[in-house]
XYZ file of C-alpha atoms in Angstrom:
759
model
C 0.000 0.000 0.000
C 1.058 3.579 -0.617
C 0.129 6.829 1.111
C -2.237 8.322 -1.452
C -2.832 11.987 -0.773
C -4.185 13.596 2.363
C -7.554 14.586 3.644
C -9.492 17.725 2.909
C -10.096 20.282 5.656
C -13.557 20.895 4.229
C -15.500 18.587 6.519
C -19.255 18.637 6.588
C -20.533 19.485 10.093
C -22.282 16.730 11.987
C -24.012 16.476 15.332
C -21.773 16.495 18.393
C -20.333 13.178 19.598
C -21.894 13.315 23.067
C -25.294 13.744 21.499
C -24.588 10.827 19.157
C -23.531 8.629 22.072
C -26.684 9.494 23.976
C -28.842 8.665 20.961
C -27.001 5.409 20.299
C -27.294 4.203 23.879
C -30.940 5.220 24.000
C -31.538 2.929 21.029
C -30.027 0.076 23.043
C -31.801 0.962 26.278
C -34.204 3.892 26.717
C -33.115 4.403 30.337
C -29.397 4.824 29.702
C -29.237 8.639 29.701
C -29.371 10.075 33.199
C -30.056 13.631 34.354
C -27.155 15.988 33.715
C -27.586 17.853 36.983
C -28.466 16.427 40.376
C -28.462 18.571 43.486
C -26.929 16.182 46.029
C -24.391 13.401 46.045
C -26.009 9.962 46.423
C -25.443 7.636 49.365
C -23.269 4.516 49.123
C -23.427 1.640 51.585
C -19.859 0.399 51.064
C -16.594 2.190 50.207
C -16.178 -0.017 47.131
C -19.634 0.614 45.686
C -19.392 2.131 42.189
C -20.062 5.821 41.721
C -23.655 6.963 41.631
C -25.033 9.249 38.920
C -24.926 12.102 41.419
C -21.264 11.432 42.134
C -20.391 11.419 38.422
C -22.097 14.791 38.009
C -20.416 16.132 41.138
C -17.014 15.045 39.807
C -17.412 16.733 36.432
C -18.871 19.888 38.005
C -15.941 20.162 40.414
C -13.432 19.697 37.585
C -15.123 22.296 35.389
C -15.117 24.796 38.248
C -11.446 24.157 38.981
C -10.488 24.428 35.299
C -12.402 27.695 34.950
C -10.200 29.224 37.653
C -7.193 28.217 35.547
C -8.736 29.781 32.452
C -9.382 26.414 30.796
C -12.633 25.768 28.953
C -13.934 22.914 26.799
C -12.958 19.937 28.959
C -13.560 16.512 27.443
C -14.118 13.812 30.044
C -12.477 10.606 28.909
C -13.431 8.648 32.045
C -14.782 9.148 35.560
C -14.470 6.427 38.187
C -14.269 5.681 41.880
C -10.838 6.166 43.423
C -10.804 2.998 45.490
C -9.622 3.248 49.092
C -6.095 2.064 49.702
C -5.759 -1.572 50.626
C -4.602 -0.659 54.141
C -7.586 1.638 54.742
C -10.032 -0.906 53.387
C -8.638 -3.749 55.512
C -8.789 -1.595 58.621
C -12.406 -0.685 57.884
C -13.397 -4.308 57.267
C -11.544 -5.516 60.371
C -13.676 -3.139 62.463
C -16.818 -4.828 61.088
C -17.532 -1.452 59.494
C -17.806 0.233 62.891
C -15.151 2.884 62.283
C -15.521 5.767 59.874
C -15.463 4.661 56.240
C -12.447 5.623 54.102
C -12.646 8.947 52.318
C -14.947 8.814 49.284
C -12.945 10.005 46.261
C -13.366 9.962 42.498
C -10.932 10.369 39.623
C -11.432 11.938 36.219
C -9.310 11.502 33.090
C -9.673 14.759 31.179
C -8.527 15.743 27.698
C -7.572 19.383 27.391
C -8.740 21.270 24.294
C -5.427 21.204 22.390
C -2.312 19.090 22.033
C -1.395 15.917 23.881
C -2.230 17.137 27.381
C -4.157 14.950 29.789
C -5.224 15.761 33.323
C -5.761 13.211 36.071
C -7.966 14.943 38.627
C -9.050 13.666 42.018
C -12.235 14.920 43.676
C -13.274 14.736 47.320
C -16.945 13.763 47.244
C -17.523 14.192 50.977
C -16.996 17.943 51.215
C -19.761 20.359 50.330
C -19.608 21.110 47.506
C -17.336 18.322 46.187
C -13.949 19.764 45.271
C -10.783 18.946 43.319
C -7.946 17.965 45.647
C -5.342 17.126 42.987
C -4.886 18.183 39.345
C -1.990 16.476 37.564
C -1.356 17.474 33.958
C 0.866 15.338 31.718
C 1.917 16.288 28.193
C 2.745 13.997 25.293
C 0.197 11.268 26.045
C -3.293 10.233 24.957
C -6.004 8.425 26.937
C -8.297 5.626 25.761
C -10.534 5.753 22.696
C -14.135 6.314 23.808
C -17.429 5.606 22.106
C -17.583 9.352 21.438
C -14.242 9.094 19.642
C -15.301 6.085 17.572
C -18.447 7.748 16.300
C -16.652 11.017 15.655
C -13.812 9.312 13.752
C -16.278 7.693 11.361
C -18.091 11.000 11.030
C -14.842 12.790 10.111
C -14.013 10.157 7.486
C -17.378 10.321 5.814
C -17.472 14.105 5.948
C -14.110 14.587 4.233
C -14.511 15.778 0.618
C -11.320 14.109 -0.541
C -12.366 10.766 0.942
C -15.811 11.096 -0.609
C -14.180 11.613 -3.992
C -11.941 8.584 -3.445
C -15.012 6.462 -2.730
C -16.682 7.682 -5.919
C -13.694 7.410 -8.218
C -12.088 4.205 -6.965
C -15.054 2.147 -5.721
C -18.092 3.776 -7.369
C -19.597 4.371 -3.914
C -21.826 7.412 -3.486
C -24.054 6.271 -0.632
C -22.120 7.190 2.519
C -24.655 5.324 4.672
C -23.350 2.089 3.140
C -19.788 2.818 4.320
C -18.527 1.605 7.719
C -15.256 2.926 9.190
C -13.958 0.758 12.048
C -11.837 3.035 14.268
C -8.747 1.550 15.917
C -6.139 3.307 17.946
C -3.561 4.279 15.320
C -1.023 1.635 16.343
C 2.098 3.537 17.383
C 2.643 3.515 21.132
C 5.468 6.014 21.564
C 5.798 9.533 20.230
C 9.517 9.366 19.362
C 9.689 6.274 17.132
C 9.607 5.550 13.422
C 6.080 4.155 13.940
C 4.907 7.704 14.560
C 6.483 9.177 11.434
C 5.223 6.277 9.265
C 1.696 7.145 10.298
C 2.233 10.862 9.738
C 2.011 11.448 13.479
C 4.730 14.059 13.771
C 2.679 16.673 15.621
C 0.699 16.405 18.855
C -2.801 15.077 18.321
C -5.290 12.269 18.800
C -4.824 9.828 15.930
C -7.188 7.045 14.862
C -6.791 4.598 11.969
C -9.987 3.470 10.276
C -10.441 0.228 8.357
C -13.145 0.773 5.755
C -15.956 -1.538 4.635
C -19.139 -1.280 2.592
C -22.609 -2.693 3.240
C -24.732 -4.337 0.589
C -27.867 -3.436 2.577
C -28.634 -1.654 5.873
C -28.365 -4.866 7.966
C -25.618 -6.491 5.910
C -22.447 -7.854 7.552
C -20.028 -5.251 6.192
C -16.971 -7.298 7.229
C -17.756 -9.386 4.146
C -16.874 -6.387 1.952
C -13.622 -4.708 3.037
C -12.112 -1.968 0.920
C -8.353 -1.726 0.468
C -8.150 1.738 2.038
C -6.983 2.625 5.573
C -7.648 6.188 6.719
C -5.869 8.133 9.475
C -7.838 10.878 11.215
C -6.886 13.388 13.901
C -9.762 13.948 16.278
C -8.801 17.254 17.870
C -8.572 19.139 14.577
C -11.241 16.890 13.034
C -9.166 16.197 9.930
C -8.407 13.271 7.659
C -4.605 13.294 7.510
C -3.892 10.604 4.940
C -4.930 7.259 3.582
C -3.308 4.258 1.932
C -4.546 1.842 -0.691
C -3.156 -0.593 -3.250
C -1.438 0.694 -6.360
C -3.873 -1.196 -8.584
C -7.582 -1.468 -8.072
C -8.240 -4.587 -5.971
C -11.037 -7.091 -6.251
C -13.533 -6.146 -3.560
C -15.269 -9.236 -2.102
C -18.939 -9.231 -3.049
C -20.323 -12.456 -1.573
C -22.790 -11.662 1.206
C -22.498 -13.656 4.429
C -24.880 -12.640 7.184
C -25.998 -13.511 10.702
C -28.653 -10.811 11.221
C -31.954 -12.558 11.952
C -33.764 -10.851 9.110
C -31.128 -11.806 6.545
C -30.591 -15.380 7.771
C -34.336 -15.837 7.376
C -34.024 -14.718 3.757
C -30.704 -16.309 2.813
C -30.454 -19.592 4.741
C -33.609 -20.376 6.664
C -33.745 -22.043 10.068
C -33.119 -25.552 11.320
C -36.014 -27.366 12.955
C -36.455 -29.790 15.836
C -34.957 -27.621 18.585
C -37.299 -27.759 21.558
C -37.300 -25.519 24.640
C -34.800 -26.180 27.416
C -35.848 -24.169 30.462
C -33.864 -23.385 33.585
C -36.447 -23.365 36.376
C -35.858 -22.637 40.053
C -39.332 -22.898 41.614
C -38.059 -21.876 45.057
C -35.847 -19.078 43.746
C -32.063 -18.859 43.646
C -29.647 -20.034 46.321
C -27.818 -16.711 46.376
C -28.697 -13.587 48.341
C -27.675 -9.997 47.677
C -27.204 -7.084 50.045
C -26.376 -3.996 48.002
C -23.248 -5.065 46.117
C -22.435 -7.912 48.514
C -23.188 -11.424 47.269
C -23.612 -14.588 49.376
C -23.891 -18.080 47.895
C -23.125 -21.550 49.204
C -20.576 -20.334 51.793
C -19.039 -17.877 49.320
C -19.161 -14.118 49.872
C -17.810 -11.264 47.757
C -18.297 -7.632 46.839
C -19.139 -6.753 43.234
C -18.053 -3.506 41.596
C -17.733 -2.129 38.080
C -15.629 0.532 36.389
C -15.010 1.876 32.900
C -11.620 0.180 32.469
C -11.765 -3.300 34.039
C -15.510 -3.814 33.908
C -16.440 -6.336 36.616
C -14.165 -6.315 39.670
C -14.480 -8.722 42.605
C -13.352 -7.746 46.102
C -13.060 -9.454 49.496
C -13.810 -12.948 48.193
C -14.132 -15.400 51.075
C -15.438 -18.875 51.952
C -17.222 -19.734 55.206
C -15.563 -22.661 56.953
C -15.776 -23.705 60.575
C -18.009 -20.799 61.513
C -15.844 -18.033 60.046
C -15.246 -16.498 56.643
C -11.750 -17.334 55.443
C -10.335 -14.734 52.999
C -9.282 -16.091 49.614
C -8.889 -13.133 47.267
C -8.714 -9.456 48.166
C -9.253 -8.197 44.596
C -9.433 -9.741 41.131
C -9.970 -8.305 37.654
C -8.920 -8.313 34.006
C -6.293 -5.599 33.609
C -5.016 -5.878 30.038
C -5.535 -7.535 26.658
C -3.293 -7.415 23.604
C -4.438 -8.532 20.144
C -1.392 -8.473 17.827
C -2.082 -9.213 14.158
C 0.516 -11.132 12.175
C 0.479 -9.490 8.737
C 3.786 -7.539 8.440
C 2.825 -5.618 5.299
C 2.073 -1.921 5.396
C -0.130 -0.614 6.990
C -1.048 -3.728 8.981
C 2.182 -3.600 10.990
C 0.239 -1.156 13.172
C -2.798 -3.416 13.594
C -2.691 -4.266 17.275
C -5.258 -3.524 19.972
C -4.743 -3.218 23.713
C -8.416 -3.595 24.507
C -8.352 -2.593 28.186
C -6.026 0.370 27.715
C -7.366 1.466 24.314
C -11.115 1.131 24.839
C -11.998 -0.002 28.367
C -13.946 -3.185 29.085
C -16.534 -1.419 31.223
C -16.991 1.441 28.766
C -17.761 -1.089 26.007
C -19.905 -3.447 28.099
C -23.229 -4.682 26.729
C -26.648 -4.278 28.272
C -27.501 -7.959 28.681
C -30.790 -9.573 27.712
C -32.805 -11.871 29.959
C -33.204 -15.304 28.405
C -30.528 -14.653 25.755
C -27.206 -13.763 27.354
C -28.151 -15.366 30.683
C -30.601 -18.169 31.513
C -32.386 -18.929 34.751
C -33.115 -16.741 37.760
C -30.935 -13.697 37.097
C -29.640 -10.875 39.261
C -28.272 -7.950 37.274
C -25.904 -5.180 38.313
C -25.879 -1.937 36.341
C -22.668 -0.265 35.164
C -21.985 3.468 35.526
C -19.875 5.275 32.929
C -19.880 8.793 31.477
C -19.936 10.675 28.200
C -17.519 13.320 26.963
C -19.438 16.076 28.750
C -18.951 14.347 32.089
C -22.588 13.294 32.300
C -23.496 9.914 33.838
C -24.458 7.121 31.464
C -25.838 3.902 32.895
C -25.387 0.525 31.223
C -28.444 -1.355 32.396
C -27.871 -5.009 33.248
C -24.133 -4.781 32.625
C -23.262 -7.694 34.943
C -25.235 -10.931 35.108
C -25.286 -13.290 38.089
C -26.980 -16.671 38.100
C -26.570 -20.318 39.077
C -25.788 -23.169 36.721
C -25.907 -26.919 36.994
C -22.429 -28.151 36.096
C -22.729 -31.898 35.896
C -21.178 -34.273 38.383
C -19.352 -32.762 41.341
C -18.282 -36.101 42.761
C -19.379 -39.734 42.642
C -18.376 -43.193 43.794
C -20.059 -46.581 43.435
C -19.109 -49.446 45.744
C -19.120 -52.274 43.223
C -19.379 -54.912 45.949
C -22.710 -53.630 47.239
C -23.927 -51.526 44.334
C -24.317 -48.520 46.648
C -23.658 -45.253 44.852
C -23.159 -41.731 46.172
C -23.302 -38.850 43.708
C -23.673 -35.092 44.010
C -24.311 -32.696 41.196
C -22.208 -29.579 40.890
C -23.773 -26.160 41.152
C -21.776 -23.054 40.319
C -22.354 -19.330 40.712
C -21.626 -17.307 37.581
C -20.811 -13.594 37.408
C -20.239 -12.290 33.909
C -20.259 -9.374 31.516
C -19.719 -9.006 27.767
C -17.808 -6.254 25.972
C -18.032 -5.347 22.292
C -14.813 -3.845 20.933
C -15.273 -3.085 17.233
C -15.581 -6.489 15.543
C -14.938 -8.638 18.629
C -17.029 -9.678 21.599
C -15.430 -10.883 24.802
C -17.439 -12.613 27.505
C -15.727 -12.550 30.910
C -16.887 -15.165 33.436
C -16.073 -15.817 37.087
C -17.286 -19.241 38.291
C -17.489 -20.203 41.949
C -17.875 -23.881 42.869
C -19.137 -25.618 46.003
C -15.773 -27.319 46.524
C -13.985 -24.001 47.042
C -12.655 -23.749 43.468
C -12.698 -20.600 41.332
C -12.577 -20.569 37.554
C -12.000 -17.611 35.254
C -12.989 -17.931 31.624
C -12.993 -15.692 28.579
C -15.319 -16.522 25.694
C -14.215 -14.985 22.391
C -16.835 -14.435 19.728
C -17.985 -11.729 17.311
C -16.717 -11.134 13.777
C -13.352 -11.566 12.121
C -11.545 -8.383 11.130
C -11.181 -8.906 7.395
C -9.152 -7.452 4.537
C -8.839 -7.761 0.793
C -6.061 -9.917 -0.576
C -2.687 -8.200 -0.528
C -1.144 -7.135 -3.805
C 0.374 -10.048 -5.699
C -0.909 -12.568 -3.178
C -3.322 -14.527 -5.333
C -5.930 -16.674 -3.604
C -3.653 -18.230 -0.987
C -2.971 -15.670 1.758
C 0.360 -16.065 3.508
C -0.681 -14.369 6.751
C -4.324 -15.340 6.969
C -7.099 -17.648 5.833
C -9.269 -17.342 2.738
C -12.804 -17.423 4.148
C -14.680 -16.378 0.974
C -13.621 -15.451 -2.564
C -11.054 -12.622 -2.310
C -11.726 -12.243 1.435
C -8.837 -12.640 3.884
C -9.007 -13.105 7.670
C -5.596 -12.313 9.141
C -3.742 -14.447 11.663
C -3.707 -12.916 15.133
C -3.396 -13.692 18.824
C -5.322 -12.761 21.960
C -3.538 -12.421 25.278
C -5.276 -11.632 28.544
C -3.727 -10.539 31.826
C -5.559 -10.825 35.136
C -4.406 -9.235 38.361
C -5.029 -11.476 41.388
C -4.437 -9.918 44.787
C -4.772 -13.132 46.786
C -5.497 -13.376 50.521
C -5.510 -17.172 51.279
C -6.711 -17.155 54.884
C -4.861 -13.958 55.745
C -7.025 -11.232 57.345
C -4.285 -8.767 56.411
C -5.119 -9.190 52.734
C -2.297 -11.574 51.851
C 0.599 -9.851 53.629
C 1.965 -13.230 54.770
C 1.785 -15.005 51.421
C 4.542 -16.554 49.340
C 4.475 -18.123 45.870
C 6.012 -21.414 44.791
C 6.271 -23.311 41.523
C 5.561 -27.032 41.331
C 6.916 -29.202 38.493
C 6.559 -32.940 38.039
C 9.812 -34.701 37.158
C 10.528 -38.341 36.284
C 13.006 -39.964 38.656
C 16.188 -41.379 37.138
C 16.483 -45.118 36.844
C 18.375 -46.473 39.820
C 18.092 -48.136 43.226
C 15.370 -45.661 44.277
C 13.462 -46.265 41.033
C 14.261 -49.814 39.937
C 11.109 -50.228 37.831
C 11.515 -46.890 36.023
C 8.026 -45.643 36.837
C 8.749 -43.113 39.570
C 8.133 -39.409 39.337
C 7.828 -36.660 41.923
C 6.508 -33.128 42.303
C 9.304 -30.676 42.995
C 8.402 -27.384 44.674
C 10.548 -24.254 44.306
C 9.955 -21.015 46.182
C 9.905 -17.857 44.048
C 11.698 -15.461 46.349
C 12.329 -12.444 44.096
C 10.585 -10.772 41.181
C 12.981 -11.776 38.414
C 12.900 -15.413 39.511
C 9.087 -15.278 39.423
C 8.824 -14.406 35.714
C 7.677 -17.794 34.461
C 5.997 -19.618 31.582
C 3.417 -22.368 31.417
C 4.943 -25.828 30.962
C 2.494 -28.602 30.155
C 5.312 -31.192 30.013
C 6.021 -30.769 33.718
C 2.337 -30.260 34.717
C 3.433 -26.901 36.102
C 1.264 -25.137 38.658
C 1.887 -22.241 41.015
C 0.908 -22.252 44.676
C 0.012 -19.195 46.716
C 0.784 -20.209 50.291
C 0.181 -18.787 53.735
C 3.079 -19.957 55.904
C 1.466 -18.543 59.039
C -1.623 -20.798 58.815
C -1.198 -24.563 58.818
C -3.547 -27.347 57.855
C -4.570 -28.982 61.132
C -4.174 -32.516 59.717
C -0.947 -32.242 57.733
C 0.801 -29.242 59.227
C 1.465 -27.912 55.734
C 0.787 -24.232 54.889
C -2.705 -23.595 53.565
C -2.633 -22.685 49.878
C -4.470 -22.152 46.633
C -2.990 -23.361 43.364
C -3.129 -21.529 40.055
C -3.777 -24.054 37.298
C -2.955 -22.440 33.938
C -4.181 -23.564 30.554
C -1.853 -24.293 27.643
C -0.833 -20.897 26.264
C 1.201 -20.201 23.106
C 4.129 -17.786 22.994
C 3.635 -14.333 21.519
C 5.043 -14.418 18.005
C 5.767 -10.697 17.627
C 9.480 -10.090 18.154
C 10.426 -8.486 21.501
C 11.922 -5.532 19.614
C 8.647 -4.767 17.821
C 6.220 -2.151 19.095
C 3.798 -4.987 19.903
C 6.472 -6.879 21.786
C 7.799 -3.905 23.735
C 4.463 -2.578 24.899
C 2.851 -6.006 25.207
C 5.731 -7.662 27.022
C 3.392 -8.728 29.823
C 2.117 -11.375 27.371
C 5.606 -12.732 26.677
C 5.538 -14.496 30.063
C 2.642 -16.221 31.758
C 3.389 -15.460 35.398
C 4.662 -12.298 37.040
C 4.679 -11.715 40.800
C 5.144 -8.334 42.479
C 4.812 -7.001 46.010
C 1.584 -5.071 46.422
C 1.784 -1.415 45.399
C -1.101 1.032 45.027
C 0.628 2.570 42.000
C 1.156 -0.691 40.077
C -2.151 -1.386 38.368
C -1.668 -1.601 34.589
C 0.954 -4.018 33.202
C 1.233 -2.226 29.838
C 0.955 1.289 31.243
C -1.881 3.679 31.893
C -2.387 5.297 28.482
C -2.367 4.092 24.826
C 0.182 6.726 23.837
C 3.045 7.073 26.277
C 5.329 10.070 26.510
C 8.743 10.220 24.808
C 11.180 7.600 26.052
C 8.713 5.754 28.298
C 9.310 2.370 26.674
C 9.399 0.269 29.843
C 6.497 1.810 31.726
C 4.594 -1.118 33.241
C 5.319 -4.554 34.581
C 8.864 -4.802 33.197
C 9.868 -1.605 34.932
C 8.373 -2.834 38.214
C 9.964 -6.274 38.176
C 13.416 -4.989 37.237
C 13.651 -3.858 40.867
C 13.835 -7.571 41.769
C 12.082 -6.976 45.066
C 11.650 -9.604 47.765
C 8.514 -11.740 47.465
C 8.638 -13.729 50.700
C 5.702 -12.685 52.873
C 5.581 -9.493 50.793
C 1.830 -9.168 50.116
C 2.272 -10.719 46.675
C 0.149 -9.833 43.654
C -0.184 -12.439 40.889
C -0.265 -11.312 37.245
C -1.322 -14.226 35.039
C -1.206 -13.912 31.245
C -2.937 -16.477 29.045
C -4.258 -16.571 25.529
C -4.897 -18.203 22.178
C -3.555 -18.039 18.645
C -6.381 -17.554 16.189
C -5.827 -19.181 12.821
C -9.194 -18.275 11.283
C -11.268 -20.932 9.595
C -14.281 -20.747 7.331
C -16.409 -22.045 10.202
C -15.565 -18.852 12.133
C -17.449 -16.916 9.483
C -19.573 -14.787 9.389
C -19.753 -14.861 13.202
C -17.460 -16.920 15.405
C -18.571 -19.783 17.650
C -17.188 -18.911 21.066
C -13.580 -19.865 21.802
C -12.878 -20.592 25.483
C -9.714 -19.858 27.436
C -8.961 -19.316 31.122
C -7.599 -20.851 34.314
C -8.534 -22.350 37.703
C -7.753 -21.414 41.285
C -8.170 -24.485 43.489
C -7.673 -25.046 47.224
C -4.495 -26.978 48.030
C -4.460 -28.046 51.655
C -6.758 -25.142 52.464
C -9.499 -27.434 53.845
C -9.351 -30.553 55.990
C -11.275 -32.616 53.425
C -13.467 -32.209 50.365
C -15.517 -29.152 51.438
C -18.509 -30.272 49.370
C -19.169 -33.402 51.470
C -21.987 -31.562 53.205
C -24.071 -31.107 50.054
C -27.365 -32.919 50.758
C -28.544 -35.910 48.795
C -30.826 -34.774 46.011
C -32.632 -36.061 42.962
C -33.956 -33.768 40.269
C -37.561 -34.859 39.995
C -38.188 -32.765 36.879
C -35.878 -35.055 34.893
C -37.552 -37.782 32.892
C -36.514 -40.771 30.835
C -37.071 -40.555 27.102
C -39.838 -42.830 25.896
C -41.191 -43.558 29.370
C -44.780 -42.407 30.057
C -45.250 -39.499 32.442
C -46.760 -40.375 35.803
C -50.327 -39.153 36.206
C -51.809 -37.562 39.319
C -53.767 -40.269 41.216
C -56.446 -37.723 42.127
C -57.201 -35.905 38.888
C -55.356 -38.029 36.354
C -53.530 -35.072 34.851
C -50.277 -35.785 33.053
C -50.399 -33.028 30.470
C -47.167 -31.097 29.936
C -47.750 -27.688 28.410
C -46.131 -24.292 28.668
C -48.710 -23.466 31.341
C -48.319 -26.777 33.125
C -44.769 -28.091 32.585
C -44.634 -30.144 35.774
C -47.956 -31.776 36.777
C -46.225 -33.547 39.663
C -44.139 -30.996 41.600
C -41.741 -32.555 44.100
C -40.920 -30.749 47.353
C -38.334 -32.056 49.800
C -38.813 -32.235 53.535
C -37.215 -34.113 56.434
C -38.839 -36.582 58.809
C -38.125 -36.825 62.553
C -35.240 -39.187 61.973
C -33.561 -36.797 59.548
C -34.384 -38.856 56.464
C -35.125 -37.044 53.203
C -38.732 -37.457 52.095
C -40.412 -36.153 48.971
C -43.951 -34.830 48.825
C -45.620 -34.700 45.455
C -48.075 -31.898 44.783
C -50.123 -31.998 41.611
C -49.887 -28.601 39.947
C -53.343 -29.103 38.399
C -55.510 -30.139 41.355
C -53.097 -29.357 44.209
C -53.482 -32.770 45.875
C -50.530 -33.875 48.032
C -49.147 -37.365 47.486
C -46.313 -38.446 49.769
C -44.223 -41.492 49.183
C -40.986 -42.953 47.973
C -39.856 -40.906 44.958
C -37.916 -43.873 43.628
C -41.124 -45.894 43.183
C -42.556 -43.585 40.542
C -41.510 -42.534 37.064
């Protein structure tokens, strides 16, 4: 591709981005826009509760007032969020059983100043009257995340540029701008003083976005089926198209439609038949309870919060055992994602997203739908974000919580007697879904009755497509041909979670240490005469550099987070949780590349650091760092090689997948699953799920076997109004035995008896 000309300053005026965002969100959910002015700051029950609408307004009002005194007008609010209390303050408050005064309620605002590369991080005290700015830190030469305002405005700038309009007419015979889609990505360069910046024309301060361009065949058409060969660079602050690139020769634009929109599937493919309803029914309600943002379920307890950057955050996760809640995790969240694409040809060398840093998982979260995104008895938590004016915007139903049956938890049959004991597994699910341009990510925390925790990411959405590169023919070298002349490029997804573990430490994990366990075959010899011996070797990770580790499936590698000050009463060993990683590929971008330098957190799968309030983002705070700040992030922290023994360790676990696209991923991808487990290791005295009562699901039925009729009324009809004519309710007799009473849902007659004697 070549740089072909530059944009035209004559841009047609459009409606303001904040107004567009409000209209877009109102289409998704009529209740998303909140009042822009509220007289008083709302009340919060817990220091970790997300900001209220009143607090968002109070934050922006305080910042505007402070800026006005400095002679600054036209603030653009990139993000507003709760400034969480320090770990020490929060632990002290929780240790008092919330009897002492709560930590100071603060908020932070990321603010773009009207010109240049200047960003302000402001902190506001929400407890004074009126709320006031207590710190105002301005940094030059950086850029904050790309917001929904920015994305809509970037597309608007592209379509409004006269030169780009002429290019569409002359090169592609496109005159209907409504058919054109411009996918905005952060421009790709991460540092101001590199050749990446000059290649993109980014030699002056500004807010640069690269747009990949597509065309729709109809209003609901999947435009990723029709990429153009042009990539456009826009600068948002001056609202200009700077330049674009396209092939020297006119390419073949893919024309084959491939759709997943309901209306178009109905027209183009039709629907399969034979799929009958599968309902999740909890006639007595869920097993969880909720108090504000506190959740309680099957001995688990945790606090749920939400912010623009991480989305769902879990705090103070504990498990009740022996009459007390034993801390397990102080705080856990997704803190970074890198998606490096593997096509080295211009301009795709800059195609790489850092989805947390660039866009924010909370800012891009979906409003979930009952019966579609989540099944069963659902509790939703809303998400609070803001628009560019600093006004509160609520994402209704941003976080979903529900229970799931998860098959067999444990089972054993005594073959001598035929006696069998089995318990089904129930898990609590907390999840949210973010849409970032073409991709959807579903983020899921699972809590199990045996004390295990699972974290899973489900990757779905659409492939980011391109035309075939010049001279490439029909066999792409850095992608997969998924339709005639349509290429889906090779890429990877790496995720990094930050786990501030506690593991039975009321001080939030201050006494913890981390070890690595590897299985090794024993050498043949007197101690292993039959050559079958192997052992698990445990090594303590005492300093940061020694704790930079990779997954190793060959040695069944795990990592243990141990509390040396608490011992298992049966074995005397330190109580622990183990991190069980999944197989994860290496990152293929070279360490010297811009992807490799900024995304170095993904080059290793485990990092361990002592807790620090300032160390939050492994790839840095902002998409564009200042000159020379190449090592800002986890590499800079760990180069200190600090002590990790009883040092309040924080675990940074990176995991991911390599996506070699296939035709079956098109036009929308079946979900890919990746994640890890945290499991108790000597934390309990036995299997903690032994106390799950015996149960039989009486709504289950055997295929082909007649349904039992009610002896009183004879009803055995199963309809949508009467799915269970014989409802089974458990009770206990005087001797503690489980009995089952059968109530007919038609006539209401009670029939007690042995449930095993009936179908």
